[in-house]
N, CA, C and O atoms as a DFTB+ gen file, in Angstrom:
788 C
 N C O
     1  1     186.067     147.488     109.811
     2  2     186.001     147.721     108.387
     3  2     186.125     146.406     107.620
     4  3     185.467     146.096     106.626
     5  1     187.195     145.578     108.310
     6  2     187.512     144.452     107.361
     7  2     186.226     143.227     107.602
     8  3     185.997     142.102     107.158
     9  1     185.651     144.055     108.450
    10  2     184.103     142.744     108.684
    11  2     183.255     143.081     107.799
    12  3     182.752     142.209     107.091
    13  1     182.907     144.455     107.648
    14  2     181.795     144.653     106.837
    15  2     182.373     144.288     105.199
    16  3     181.660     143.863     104.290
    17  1     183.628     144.537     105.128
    18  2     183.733     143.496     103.487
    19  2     183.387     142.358     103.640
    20  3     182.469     142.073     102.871
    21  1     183.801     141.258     104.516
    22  2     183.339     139.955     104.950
    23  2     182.058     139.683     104.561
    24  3     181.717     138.987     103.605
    25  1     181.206     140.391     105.522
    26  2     179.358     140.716     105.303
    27  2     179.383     140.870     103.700
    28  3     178.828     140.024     102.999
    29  1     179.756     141.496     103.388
    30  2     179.280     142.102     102.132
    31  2     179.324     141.008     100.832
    32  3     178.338     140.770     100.134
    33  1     180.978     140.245     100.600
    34  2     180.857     139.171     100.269
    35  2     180.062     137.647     100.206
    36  3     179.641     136.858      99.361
    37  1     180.146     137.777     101.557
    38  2     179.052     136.404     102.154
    39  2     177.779     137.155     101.891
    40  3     177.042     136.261     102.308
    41  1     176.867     138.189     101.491
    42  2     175.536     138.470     101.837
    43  2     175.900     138.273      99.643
    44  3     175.279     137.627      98.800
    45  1     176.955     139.041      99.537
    46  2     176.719     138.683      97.439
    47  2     176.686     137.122      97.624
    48  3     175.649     136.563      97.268
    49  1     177.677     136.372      98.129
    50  2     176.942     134.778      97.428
    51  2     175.799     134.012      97.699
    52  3     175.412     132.906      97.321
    53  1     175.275     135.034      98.585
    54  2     174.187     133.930      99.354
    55  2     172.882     134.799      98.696
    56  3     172.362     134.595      97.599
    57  1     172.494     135.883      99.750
    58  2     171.474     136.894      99.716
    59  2     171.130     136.704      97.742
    60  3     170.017     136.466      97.273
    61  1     172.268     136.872      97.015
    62  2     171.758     136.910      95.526
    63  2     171.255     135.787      94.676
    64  3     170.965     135.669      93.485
    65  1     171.257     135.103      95.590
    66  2     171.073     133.484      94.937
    67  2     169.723     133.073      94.304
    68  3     168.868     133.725      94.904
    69  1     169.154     132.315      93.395
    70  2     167.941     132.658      92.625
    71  2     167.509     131.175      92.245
    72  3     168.435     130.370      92.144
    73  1     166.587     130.849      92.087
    74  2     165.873     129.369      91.904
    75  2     164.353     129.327      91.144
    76  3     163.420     130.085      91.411
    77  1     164.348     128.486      90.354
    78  2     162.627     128.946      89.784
    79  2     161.842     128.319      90.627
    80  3     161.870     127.198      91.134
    81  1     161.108     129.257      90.700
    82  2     159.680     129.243      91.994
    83  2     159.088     128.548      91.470
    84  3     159.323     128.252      90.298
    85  1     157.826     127.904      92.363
    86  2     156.695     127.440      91.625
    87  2     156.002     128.639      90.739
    88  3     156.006     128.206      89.587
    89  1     155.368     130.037      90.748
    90  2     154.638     130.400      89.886
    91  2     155.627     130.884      88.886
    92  3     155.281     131.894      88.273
    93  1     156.827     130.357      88.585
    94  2     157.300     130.913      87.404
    95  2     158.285     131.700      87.070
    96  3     158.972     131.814      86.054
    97  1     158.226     132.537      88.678
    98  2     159.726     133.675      88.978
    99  2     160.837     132.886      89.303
   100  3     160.864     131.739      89.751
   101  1     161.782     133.676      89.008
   102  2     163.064     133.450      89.544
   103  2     163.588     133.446      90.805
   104  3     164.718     132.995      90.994
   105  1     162.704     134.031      91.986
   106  2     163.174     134.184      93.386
   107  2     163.161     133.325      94.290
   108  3     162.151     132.622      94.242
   109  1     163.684     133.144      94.896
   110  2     163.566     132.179      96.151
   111  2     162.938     132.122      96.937
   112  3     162.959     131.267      97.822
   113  1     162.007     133.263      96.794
   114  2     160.799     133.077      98.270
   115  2     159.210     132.506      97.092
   116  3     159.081     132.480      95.868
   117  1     158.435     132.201      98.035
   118  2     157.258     132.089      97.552
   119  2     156.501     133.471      97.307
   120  3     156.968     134.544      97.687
   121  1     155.231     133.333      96.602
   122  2     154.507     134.588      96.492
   123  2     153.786     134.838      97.609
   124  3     153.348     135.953      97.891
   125  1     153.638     133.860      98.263
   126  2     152.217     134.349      99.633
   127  2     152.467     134.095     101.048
   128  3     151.610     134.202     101.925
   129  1     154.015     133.660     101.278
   130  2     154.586     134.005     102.724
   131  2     155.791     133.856     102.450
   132  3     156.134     133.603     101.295
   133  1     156.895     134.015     103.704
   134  2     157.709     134.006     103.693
   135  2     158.516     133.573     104.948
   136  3     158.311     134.241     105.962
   137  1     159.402     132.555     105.022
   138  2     159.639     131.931     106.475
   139  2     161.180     132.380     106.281
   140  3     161.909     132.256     105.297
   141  1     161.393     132.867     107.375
   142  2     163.384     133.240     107.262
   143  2     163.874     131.584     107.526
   144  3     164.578     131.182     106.600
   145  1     163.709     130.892     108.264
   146  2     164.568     129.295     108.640
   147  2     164.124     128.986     107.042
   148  3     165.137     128.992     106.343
   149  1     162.882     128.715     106.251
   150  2     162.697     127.952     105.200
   151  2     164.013     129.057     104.233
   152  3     164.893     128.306     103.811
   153  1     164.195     130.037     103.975
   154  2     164.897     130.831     103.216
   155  2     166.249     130.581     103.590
   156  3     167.008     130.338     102.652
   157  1     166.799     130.583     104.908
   158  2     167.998     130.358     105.529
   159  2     168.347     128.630     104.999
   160  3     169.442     128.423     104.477
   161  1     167.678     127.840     105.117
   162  2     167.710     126.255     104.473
   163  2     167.689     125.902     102.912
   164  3     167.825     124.749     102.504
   165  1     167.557     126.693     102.321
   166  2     167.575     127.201     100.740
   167  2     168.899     127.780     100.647
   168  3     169.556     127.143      99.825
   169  1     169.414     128.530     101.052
   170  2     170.556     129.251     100.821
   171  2     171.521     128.205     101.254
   172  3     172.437     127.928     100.480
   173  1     171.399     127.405     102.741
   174  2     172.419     126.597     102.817
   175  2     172.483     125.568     101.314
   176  3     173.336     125.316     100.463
   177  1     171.131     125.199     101.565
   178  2     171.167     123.899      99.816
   179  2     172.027     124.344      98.953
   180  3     173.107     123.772      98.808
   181  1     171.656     125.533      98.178
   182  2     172.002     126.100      97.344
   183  2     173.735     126.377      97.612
   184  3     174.364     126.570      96.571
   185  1     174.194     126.395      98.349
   186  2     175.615     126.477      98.762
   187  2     176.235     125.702      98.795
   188  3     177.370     125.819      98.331
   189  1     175.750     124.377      99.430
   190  2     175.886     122.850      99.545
   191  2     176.111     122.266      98.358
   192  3     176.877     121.328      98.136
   193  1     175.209     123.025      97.364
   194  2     175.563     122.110      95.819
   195  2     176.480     123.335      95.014
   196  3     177.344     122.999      94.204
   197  1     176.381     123.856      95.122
   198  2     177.584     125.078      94.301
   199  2     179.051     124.077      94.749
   200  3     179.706     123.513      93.873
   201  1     179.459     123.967      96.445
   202  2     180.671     122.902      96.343
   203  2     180.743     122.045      96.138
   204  3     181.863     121.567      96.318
   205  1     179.486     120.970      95.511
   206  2     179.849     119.645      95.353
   207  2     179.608     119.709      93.812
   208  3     179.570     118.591      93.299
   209  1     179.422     120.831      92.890
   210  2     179.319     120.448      91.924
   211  2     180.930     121.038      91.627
   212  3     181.168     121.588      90.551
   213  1     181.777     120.909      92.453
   214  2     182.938     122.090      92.484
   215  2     183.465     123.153      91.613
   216  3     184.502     123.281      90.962
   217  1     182.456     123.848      91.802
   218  2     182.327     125.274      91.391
   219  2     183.228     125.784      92.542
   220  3     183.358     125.115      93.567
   221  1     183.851     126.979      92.367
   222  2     184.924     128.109      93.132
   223  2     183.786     128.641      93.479
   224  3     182.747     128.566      92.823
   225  1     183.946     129.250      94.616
   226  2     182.545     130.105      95.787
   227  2     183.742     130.405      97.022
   228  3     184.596     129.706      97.568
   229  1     183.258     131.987      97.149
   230  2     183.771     132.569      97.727
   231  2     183.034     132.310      99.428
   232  3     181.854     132.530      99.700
   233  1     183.853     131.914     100.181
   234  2     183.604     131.707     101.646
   235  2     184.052     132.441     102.565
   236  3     185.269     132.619     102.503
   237  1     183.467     132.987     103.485
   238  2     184.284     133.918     104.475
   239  2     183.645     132.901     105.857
   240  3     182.630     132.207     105.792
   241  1     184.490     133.043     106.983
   242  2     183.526     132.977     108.004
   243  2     183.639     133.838     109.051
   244  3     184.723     134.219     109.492
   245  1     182.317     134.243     109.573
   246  2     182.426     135.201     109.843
   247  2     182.781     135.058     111.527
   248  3     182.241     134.089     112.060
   249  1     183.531     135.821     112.311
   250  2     183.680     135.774     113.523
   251  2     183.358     135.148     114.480
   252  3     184.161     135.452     115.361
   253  1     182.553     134.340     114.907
   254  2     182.035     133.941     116.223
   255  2     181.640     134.930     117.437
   256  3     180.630     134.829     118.133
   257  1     182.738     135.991     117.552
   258  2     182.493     136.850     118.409
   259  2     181.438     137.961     117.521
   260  3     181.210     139.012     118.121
   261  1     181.250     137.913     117.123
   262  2     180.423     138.901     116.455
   263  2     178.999     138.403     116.426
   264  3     178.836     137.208     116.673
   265  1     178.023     139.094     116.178
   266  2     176.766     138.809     117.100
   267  2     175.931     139.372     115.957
   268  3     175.999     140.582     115.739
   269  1     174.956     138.406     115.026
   270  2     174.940     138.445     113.916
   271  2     172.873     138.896     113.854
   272  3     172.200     139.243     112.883
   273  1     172.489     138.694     115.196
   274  2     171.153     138.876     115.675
   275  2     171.520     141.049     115.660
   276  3     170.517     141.638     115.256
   277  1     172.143     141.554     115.852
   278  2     171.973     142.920     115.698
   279  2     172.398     143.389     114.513
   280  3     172.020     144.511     114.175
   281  1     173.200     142.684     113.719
   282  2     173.423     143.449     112.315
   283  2     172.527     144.602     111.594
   284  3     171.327     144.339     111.673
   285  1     172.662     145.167     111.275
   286  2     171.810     146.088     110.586
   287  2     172.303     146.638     109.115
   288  3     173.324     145.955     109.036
   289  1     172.288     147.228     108.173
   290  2     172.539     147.361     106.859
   291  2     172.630     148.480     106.689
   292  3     172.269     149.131     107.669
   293  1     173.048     149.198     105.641
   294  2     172.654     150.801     105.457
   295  2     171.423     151.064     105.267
   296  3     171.327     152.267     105.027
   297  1     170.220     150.451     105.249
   298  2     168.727     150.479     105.055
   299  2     168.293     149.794     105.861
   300  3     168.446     148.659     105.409
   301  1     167.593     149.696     107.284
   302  2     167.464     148.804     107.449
   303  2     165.427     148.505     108.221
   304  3     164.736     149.291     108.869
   305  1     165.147     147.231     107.790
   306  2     163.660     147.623     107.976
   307  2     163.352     146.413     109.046
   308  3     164.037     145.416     108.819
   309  1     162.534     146.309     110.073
   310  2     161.991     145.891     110.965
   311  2     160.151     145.711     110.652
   312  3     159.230     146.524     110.731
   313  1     160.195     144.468     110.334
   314  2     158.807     144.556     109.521
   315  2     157.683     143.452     110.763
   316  3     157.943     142.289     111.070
   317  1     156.805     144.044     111.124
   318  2     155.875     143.545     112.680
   319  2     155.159     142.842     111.968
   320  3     155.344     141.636     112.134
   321  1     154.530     143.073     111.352
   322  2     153.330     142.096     110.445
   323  2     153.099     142.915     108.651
   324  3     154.064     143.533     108.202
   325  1     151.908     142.827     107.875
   326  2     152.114     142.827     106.836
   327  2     151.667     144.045     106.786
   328  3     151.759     144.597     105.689
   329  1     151.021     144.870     108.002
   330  2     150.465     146.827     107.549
   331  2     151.606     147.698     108.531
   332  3     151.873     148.896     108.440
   333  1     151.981     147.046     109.154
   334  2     152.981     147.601     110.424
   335  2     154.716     147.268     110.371
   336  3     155.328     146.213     110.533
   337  1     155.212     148.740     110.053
   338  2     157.129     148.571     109.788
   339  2     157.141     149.262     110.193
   340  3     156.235     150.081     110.348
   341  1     159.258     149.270     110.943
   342  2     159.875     150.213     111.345
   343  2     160.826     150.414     109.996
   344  3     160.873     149.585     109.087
   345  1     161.568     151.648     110.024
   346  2     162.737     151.633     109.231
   347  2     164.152     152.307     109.539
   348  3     164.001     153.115     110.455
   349  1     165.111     152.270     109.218
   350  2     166.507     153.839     109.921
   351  2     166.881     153.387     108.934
   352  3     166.520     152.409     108.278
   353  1     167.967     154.439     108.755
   354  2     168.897     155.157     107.550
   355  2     170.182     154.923     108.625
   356  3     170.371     155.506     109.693
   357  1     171.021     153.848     107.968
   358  2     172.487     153.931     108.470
   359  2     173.577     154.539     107.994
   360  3     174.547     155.021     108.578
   361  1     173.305     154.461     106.886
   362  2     174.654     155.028     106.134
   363  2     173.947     155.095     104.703
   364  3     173.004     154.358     104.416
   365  1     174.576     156.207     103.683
   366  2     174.130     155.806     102.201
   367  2     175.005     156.077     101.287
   368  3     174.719     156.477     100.159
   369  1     176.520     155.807     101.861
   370  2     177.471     155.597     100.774
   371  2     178.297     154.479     101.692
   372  3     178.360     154.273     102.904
   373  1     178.809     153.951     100.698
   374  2     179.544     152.362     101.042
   375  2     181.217     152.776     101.667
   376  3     182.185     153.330     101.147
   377  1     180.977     152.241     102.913
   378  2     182.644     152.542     103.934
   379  2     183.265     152.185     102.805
   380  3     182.881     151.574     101.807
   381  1     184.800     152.903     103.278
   382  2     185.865     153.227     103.187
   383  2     186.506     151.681     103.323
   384  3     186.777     151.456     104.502
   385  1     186.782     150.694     102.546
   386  2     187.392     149.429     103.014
   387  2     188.194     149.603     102.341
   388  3     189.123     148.799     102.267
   389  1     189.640     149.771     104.428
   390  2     191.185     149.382     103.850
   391  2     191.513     148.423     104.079
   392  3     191.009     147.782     105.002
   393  1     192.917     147.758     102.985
   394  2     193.619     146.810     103.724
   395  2     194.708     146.858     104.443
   396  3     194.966     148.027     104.730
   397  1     195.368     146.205     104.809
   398  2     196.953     146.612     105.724
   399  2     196.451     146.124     106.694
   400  3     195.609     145.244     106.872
   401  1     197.286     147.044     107.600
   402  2     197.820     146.459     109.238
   403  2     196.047     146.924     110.056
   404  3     195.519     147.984     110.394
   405  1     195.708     145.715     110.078
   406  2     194.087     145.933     110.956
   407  2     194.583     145.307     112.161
   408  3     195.487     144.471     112.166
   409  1     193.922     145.764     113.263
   410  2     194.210     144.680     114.329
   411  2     193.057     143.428     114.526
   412  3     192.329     143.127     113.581
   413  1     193.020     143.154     115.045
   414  2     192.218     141.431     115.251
   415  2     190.642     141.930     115.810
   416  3     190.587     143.021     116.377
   417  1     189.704     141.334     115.687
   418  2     188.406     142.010     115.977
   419  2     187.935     141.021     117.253
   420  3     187.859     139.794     117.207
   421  1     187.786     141.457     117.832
   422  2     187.285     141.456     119.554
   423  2     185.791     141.282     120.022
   424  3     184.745     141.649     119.486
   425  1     186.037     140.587     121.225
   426  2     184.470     140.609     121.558
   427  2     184.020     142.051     121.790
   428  3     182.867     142.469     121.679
   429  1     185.212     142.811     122.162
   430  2     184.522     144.415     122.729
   431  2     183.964     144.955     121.460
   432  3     182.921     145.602     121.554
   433  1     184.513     144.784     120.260
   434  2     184.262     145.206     119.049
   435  2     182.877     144.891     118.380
   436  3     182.334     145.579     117.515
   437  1     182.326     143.548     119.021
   438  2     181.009     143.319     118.856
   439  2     180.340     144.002     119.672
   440  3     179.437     144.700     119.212
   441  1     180.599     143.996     121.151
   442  2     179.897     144.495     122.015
   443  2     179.769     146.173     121.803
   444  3     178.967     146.578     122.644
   445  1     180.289     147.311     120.958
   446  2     180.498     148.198     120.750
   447  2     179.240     148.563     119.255
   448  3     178.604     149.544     118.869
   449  1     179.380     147.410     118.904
   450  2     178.797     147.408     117.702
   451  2     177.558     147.547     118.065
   452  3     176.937     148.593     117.872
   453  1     176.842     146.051     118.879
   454  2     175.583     145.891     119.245
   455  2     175.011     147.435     119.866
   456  3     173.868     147.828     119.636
   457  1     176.010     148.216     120.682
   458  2     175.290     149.187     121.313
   459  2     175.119     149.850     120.409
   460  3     173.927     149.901     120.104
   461  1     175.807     150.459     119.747
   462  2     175.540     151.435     118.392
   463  2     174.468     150.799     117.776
   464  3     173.484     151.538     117.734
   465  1     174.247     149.419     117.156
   466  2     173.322     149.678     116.197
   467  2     172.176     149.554     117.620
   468  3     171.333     150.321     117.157
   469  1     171.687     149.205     118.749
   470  2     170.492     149.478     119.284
   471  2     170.071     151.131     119.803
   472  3     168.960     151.556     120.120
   473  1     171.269     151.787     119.761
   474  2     170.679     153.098     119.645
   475  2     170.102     153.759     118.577
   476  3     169.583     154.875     118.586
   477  1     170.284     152.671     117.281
   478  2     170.112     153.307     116.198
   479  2     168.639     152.932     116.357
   480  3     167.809     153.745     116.764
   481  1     168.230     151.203     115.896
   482  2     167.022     150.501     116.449
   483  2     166.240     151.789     116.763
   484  3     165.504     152.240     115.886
   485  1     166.379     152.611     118.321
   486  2     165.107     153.156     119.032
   487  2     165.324     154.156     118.381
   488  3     165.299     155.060     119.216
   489  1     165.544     154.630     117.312
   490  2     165.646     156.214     116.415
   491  2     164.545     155.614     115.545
   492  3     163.620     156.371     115.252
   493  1     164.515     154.350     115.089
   494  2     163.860     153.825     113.677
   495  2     162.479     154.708     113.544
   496  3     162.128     155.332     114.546
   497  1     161.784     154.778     112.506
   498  2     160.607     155.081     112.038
   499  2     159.386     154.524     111.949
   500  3     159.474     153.324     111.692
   501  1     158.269     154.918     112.059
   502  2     157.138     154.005     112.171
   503  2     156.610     154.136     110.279
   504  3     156.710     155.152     109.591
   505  1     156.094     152.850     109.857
   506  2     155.870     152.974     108.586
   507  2     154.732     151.988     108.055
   508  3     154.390     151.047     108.771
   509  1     154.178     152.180     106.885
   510  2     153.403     151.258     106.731
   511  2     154.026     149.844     105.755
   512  3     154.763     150.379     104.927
   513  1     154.038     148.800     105.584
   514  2     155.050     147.617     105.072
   515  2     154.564     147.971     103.814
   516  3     155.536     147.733     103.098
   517  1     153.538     148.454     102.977
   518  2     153.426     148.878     101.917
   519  2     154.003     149.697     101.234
   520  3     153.879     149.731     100.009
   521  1     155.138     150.939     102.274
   522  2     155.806     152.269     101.894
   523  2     157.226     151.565     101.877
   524  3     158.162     152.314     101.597
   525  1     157.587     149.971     102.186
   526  2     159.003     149.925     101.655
   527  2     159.720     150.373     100.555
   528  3     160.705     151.093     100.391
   529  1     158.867     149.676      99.760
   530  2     159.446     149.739      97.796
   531  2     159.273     151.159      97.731
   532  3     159.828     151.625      96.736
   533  1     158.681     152.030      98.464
   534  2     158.721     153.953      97.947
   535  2     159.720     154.032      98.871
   536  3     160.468     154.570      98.054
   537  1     160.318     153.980      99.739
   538  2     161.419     154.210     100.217
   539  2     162.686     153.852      99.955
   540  3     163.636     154.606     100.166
   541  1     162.830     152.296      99.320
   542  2     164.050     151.805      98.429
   543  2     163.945     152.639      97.121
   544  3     164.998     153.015      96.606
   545  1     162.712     152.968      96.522
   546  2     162.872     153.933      95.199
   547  2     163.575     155.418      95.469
   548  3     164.364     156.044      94.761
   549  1     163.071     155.700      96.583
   550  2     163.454     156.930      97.004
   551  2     164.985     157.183      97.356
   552  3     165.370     158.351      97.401
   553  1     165.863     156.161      97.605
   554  2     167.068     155.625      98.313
   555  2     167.745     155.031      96.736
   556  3     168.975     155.005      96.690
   557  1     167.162     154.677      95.779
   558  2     167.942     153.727      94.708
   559  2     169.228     154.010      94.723
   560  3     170.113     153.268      95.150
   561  1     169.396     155.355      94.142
   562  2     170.655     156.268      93.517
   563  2     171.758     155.822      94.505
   564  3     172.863     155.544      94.038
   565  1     171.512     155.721      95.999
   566  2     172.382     155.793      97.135
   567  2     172.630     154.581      96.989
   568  3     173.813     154.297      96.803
   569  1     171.529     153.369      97.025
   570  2     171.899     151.860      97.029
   571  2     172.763     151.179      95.776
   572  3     173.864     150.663      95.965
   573  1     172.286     151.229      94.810
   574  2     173.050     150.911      93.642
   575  2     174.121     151.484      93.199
   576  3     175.046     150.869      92.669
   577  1     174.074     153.113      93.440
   578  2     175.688     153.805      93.247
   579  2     176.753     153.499      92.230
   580  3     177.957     153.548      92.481
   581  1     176.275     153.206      91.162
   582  2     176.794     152.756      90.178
   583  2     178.428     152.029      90.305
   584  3     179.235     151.902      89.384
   585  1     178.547     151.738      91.320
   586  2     179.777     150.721      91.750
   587  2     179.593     149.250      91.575
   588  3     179.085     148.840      90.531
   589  1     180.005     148.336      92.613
   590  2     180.445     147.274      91.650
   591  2     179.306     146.401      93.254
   592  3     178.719     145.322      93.165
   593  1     179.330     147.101      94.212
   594  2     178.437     146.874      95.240
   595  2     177.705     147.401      95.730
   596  3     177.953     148.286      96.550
   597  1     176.350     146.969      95.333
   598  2     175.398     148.048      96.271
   599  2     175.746     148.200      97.351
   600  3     176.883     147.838      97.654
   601  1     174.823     148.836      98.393
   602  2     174.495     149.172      99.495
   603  2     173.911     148.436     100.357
   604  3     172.701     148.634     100.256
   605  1     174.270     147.272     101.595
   606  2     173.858     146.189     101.813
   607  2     171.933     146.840     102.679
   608  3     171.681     147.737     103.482
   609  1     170.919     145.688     101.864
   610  2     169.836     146.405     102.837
   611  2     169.302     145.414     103.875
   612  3     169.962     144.383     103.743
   613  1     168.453     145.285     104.789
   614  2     168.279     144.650     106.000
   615  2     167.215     144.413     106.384
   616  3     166.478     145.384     106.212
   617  1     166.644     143.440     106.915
   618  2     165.423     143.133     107.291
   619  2     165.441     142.380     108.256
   620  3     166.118     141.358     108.145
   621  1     164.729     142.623     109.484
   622  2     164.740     141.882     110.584
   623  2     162.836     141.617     110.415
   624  3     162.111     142.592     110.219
   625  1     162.283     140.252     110.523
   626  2     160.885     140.130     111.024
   627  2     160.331     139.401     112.096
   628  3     160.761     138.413     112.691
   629  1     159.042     140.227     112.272
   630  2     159.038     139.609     113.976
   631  2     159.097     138.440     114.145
   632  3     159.705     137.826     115.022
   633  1     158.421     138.032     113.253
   634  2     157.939     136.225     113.498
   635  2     159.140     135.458     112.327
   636  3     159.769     135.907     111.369
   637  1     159.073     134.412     112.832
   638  2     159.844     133.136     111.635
   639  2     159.063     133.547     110.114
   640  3     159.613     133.770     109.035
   641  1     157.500     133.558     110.468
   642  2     156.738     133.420     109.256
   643  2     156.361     134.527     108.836
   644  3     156.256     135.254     109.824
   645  1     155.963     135.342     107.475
   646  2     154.814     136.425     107.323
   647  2     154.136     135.809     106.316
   648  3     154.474     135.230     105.283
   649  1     153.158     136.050     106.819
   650  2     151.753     135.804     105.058
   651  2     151.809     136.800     104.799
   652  3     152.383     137.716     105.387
   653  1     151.225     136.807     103.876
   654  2     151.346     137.433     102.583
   655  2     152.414     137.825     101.541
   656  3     153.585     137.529     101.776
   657  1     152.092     138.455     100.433
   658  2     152.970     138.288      99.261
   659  2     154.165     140.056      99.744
   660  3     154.954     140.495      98.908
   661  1     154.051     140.499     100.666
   662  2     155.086     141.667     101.117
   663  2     156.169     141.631     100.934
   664  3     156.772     142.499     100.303
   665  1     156.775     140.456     101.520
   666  2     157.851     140.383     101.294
   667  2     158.477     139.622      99.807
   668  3     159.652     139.777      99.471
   669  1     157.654     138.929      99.135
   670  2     157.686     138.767      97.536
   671  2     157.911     140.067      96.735
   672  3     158.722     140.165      95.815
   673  1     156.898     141.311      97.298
   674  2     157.323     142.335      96.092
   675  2     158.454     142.959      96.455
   676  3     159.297     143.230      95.600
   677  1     158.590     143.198      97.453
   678  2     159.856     143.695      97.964
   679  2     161.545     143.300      97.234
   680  3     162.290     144.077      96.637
   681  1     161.802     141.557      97.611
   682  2     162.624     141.316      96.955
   683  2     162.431     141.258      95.283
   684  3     163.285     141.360      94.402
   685  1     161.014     141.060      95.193
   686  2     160.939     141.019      93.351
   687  2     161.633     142.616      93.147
   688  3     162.736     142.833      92.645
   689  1     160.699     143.626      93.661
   690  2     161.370     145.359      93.589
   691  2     163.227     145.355      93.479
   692  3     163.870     146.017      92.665
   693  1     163.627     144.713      94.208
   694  2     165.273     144.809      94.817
   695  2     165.847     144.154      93.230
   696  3     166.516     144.771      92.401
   697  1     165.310     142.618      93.126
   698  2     166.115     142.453      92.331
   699  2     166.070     142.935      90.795
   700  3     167.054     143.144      90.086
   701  1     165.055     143.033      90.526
   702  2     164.619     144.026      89.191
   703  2     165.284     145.508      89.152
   704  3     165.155     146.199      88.141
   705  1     165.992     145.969      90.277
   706  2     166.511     147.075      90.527
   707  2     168.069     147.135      91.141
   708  3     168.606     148.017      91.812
   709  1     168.541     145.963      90.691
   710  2     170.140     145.847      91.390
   711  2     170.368     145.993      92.416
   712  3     171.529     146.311      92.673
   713  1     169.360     145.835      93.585
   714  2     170.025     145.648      95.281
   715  2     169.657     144.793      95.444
   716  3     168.609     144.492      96.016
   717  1     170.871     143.807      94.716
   718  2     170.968     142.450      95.551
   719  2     171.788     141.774      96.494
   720  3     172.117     140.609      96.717
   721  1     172.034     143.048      97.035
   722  2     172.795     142.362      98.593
   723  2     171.848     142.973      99.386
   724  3     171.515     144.153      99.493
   725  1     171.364     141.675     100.078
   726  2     170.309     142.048     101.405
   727  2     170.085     140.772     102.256
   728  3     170.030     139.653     101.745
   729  1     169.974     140.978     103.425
   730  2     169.831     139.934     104.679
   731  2     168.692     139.873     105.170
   732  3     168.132     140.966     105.080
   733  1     168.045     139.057     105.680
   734  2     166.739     138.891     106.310
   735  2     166.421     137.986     107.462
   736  3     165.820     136.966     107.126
   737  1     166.674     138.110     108.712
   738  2     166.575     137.404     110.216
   739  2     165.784     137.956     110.503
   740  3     165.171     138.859     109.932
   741  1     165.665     137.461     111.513
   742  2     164.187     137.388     112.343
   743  2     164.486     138.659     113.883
   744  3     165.643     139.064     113.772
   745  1     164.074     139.044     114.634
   746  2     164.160     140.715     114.949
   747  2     164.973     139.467     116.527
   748  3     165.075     138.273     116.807
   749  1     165.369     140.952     117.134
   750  2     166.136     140.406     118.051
   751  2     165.566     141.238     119.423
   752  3     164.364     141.487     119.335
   753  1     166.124     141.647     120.502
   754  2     165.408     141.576     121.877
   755  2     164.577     142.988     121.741
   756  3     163.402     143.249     121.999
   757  1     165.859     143.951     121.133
   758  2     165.707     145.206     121.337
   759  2     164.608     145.913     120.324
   760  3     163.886     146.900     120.463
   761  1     164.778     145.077     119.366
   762  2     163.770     145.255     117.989
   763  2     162.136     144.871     118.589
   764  3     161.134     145.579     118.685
   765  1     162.274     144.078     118.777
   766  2     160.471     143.550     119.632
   767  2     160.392     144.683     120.455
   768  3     159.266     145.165     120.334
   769  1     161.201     145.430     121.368
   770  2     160.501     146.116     122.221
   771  2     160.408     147.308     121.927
   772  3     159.873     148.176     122.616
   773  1     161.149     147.501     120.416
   774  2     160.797     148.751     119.746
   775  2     159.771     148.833     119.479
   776  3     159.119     149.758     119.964
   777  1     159.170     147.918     118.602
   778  2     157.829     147.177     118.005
   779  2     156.211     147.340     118.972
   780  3     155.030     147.655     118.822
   781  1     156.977     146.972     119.776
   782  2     155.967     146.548     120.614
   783  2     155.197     147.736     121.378
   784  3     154.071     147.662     121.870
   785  1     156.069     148.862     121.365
   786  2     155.368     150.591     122.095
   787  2     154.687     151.109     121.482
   788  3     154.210     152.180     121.857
């Protein structure tokens, strides 16, 4: 429990972070591809100068034992190329985070994790990458929840790179719509071989 606040924090200072593009928007990706390392190297920048201009920024770090290639979100989408997605439904109200007496989080605790979310993985849905934004519309009420944190959403893609502007409307959709906590890595063993059947 006390990880997924962790996540949740670290995905608000980072995941929400905003820069003027070349055509004019506010987002951090380009309009006509999208590279997770070029996005992941932006977010570090952007973090890098938030402490040296010493601004207060909230830091967590997150476990080591924890295994950050299976994460998954309460939404979470597996996107193959720009006509071909997977998707699953994890959860659509935001855990229960207590504080007090937690005990210490474990490698078994990752390893427990990873299996759960890859059983989830081979449940996922076959979809077209065009039916995201109707499925986050369809999901809003659950994601935004008029609380103080959305609903974290997820994206794993096959490749480092995608062309095209997909993943532009997507986050343009999210942030014009208050889900701005969301993660985006690149797919991991079990995800490709979902993909791939």
């Amino acid at each position: 429990m006390r990880l997924a606040f962790f996540l949740t924090i670290i995905l608000l200072v980072s995941g929400c972070s905003k820069k003027q593009n070349d055509d004019g928007s506010k987002l951090l990706v380009h309009n006509n591809y999208f590279s997770v390392s070029e996005n992941n190297r932006k977010l570090d920048s952007i973090k890098n100068n938030l402490q040296s201009d010493s601004l207060e920024i909230i830091e967590i770090h997150k476990d080591k034992r924890y295994n950050d290639d299976y994460h998954i979100g309460a939404i979470h989408f597996m996107i193959s190329d720009s006509s071909k997605s997977y998707y699953l439904i994890n959860y659509l109200e935001n855990p229960v985070l207590m504080c007090g007496n937690l005990t210490a989080f474990s490698r078994e605790d990752s390893i427990k994790i990873v299996k759960k979310n890859i059983l989830k993985i081979q449940k996922s849905t076959a979809i077209k990458t065009n039916d995201i934004i109707q499925i986050l519309k369809k999901y809003k009420a659950n994601i935004v929840n008029n609380s103080q944190i959305p609903l974290q959403i997820t994206f794993a893609l096959k490749n480092d790179t995608l062309k095209g502007n997909a993943i532009y409307n997507i986050i343009n959709f999210m942030e014009n719509n208050k889900m701005s906590v969301y993660e985006i890595r690149t797919m991991n063993e079990q995800e490709r071989e979902k993909i791939s059947k």
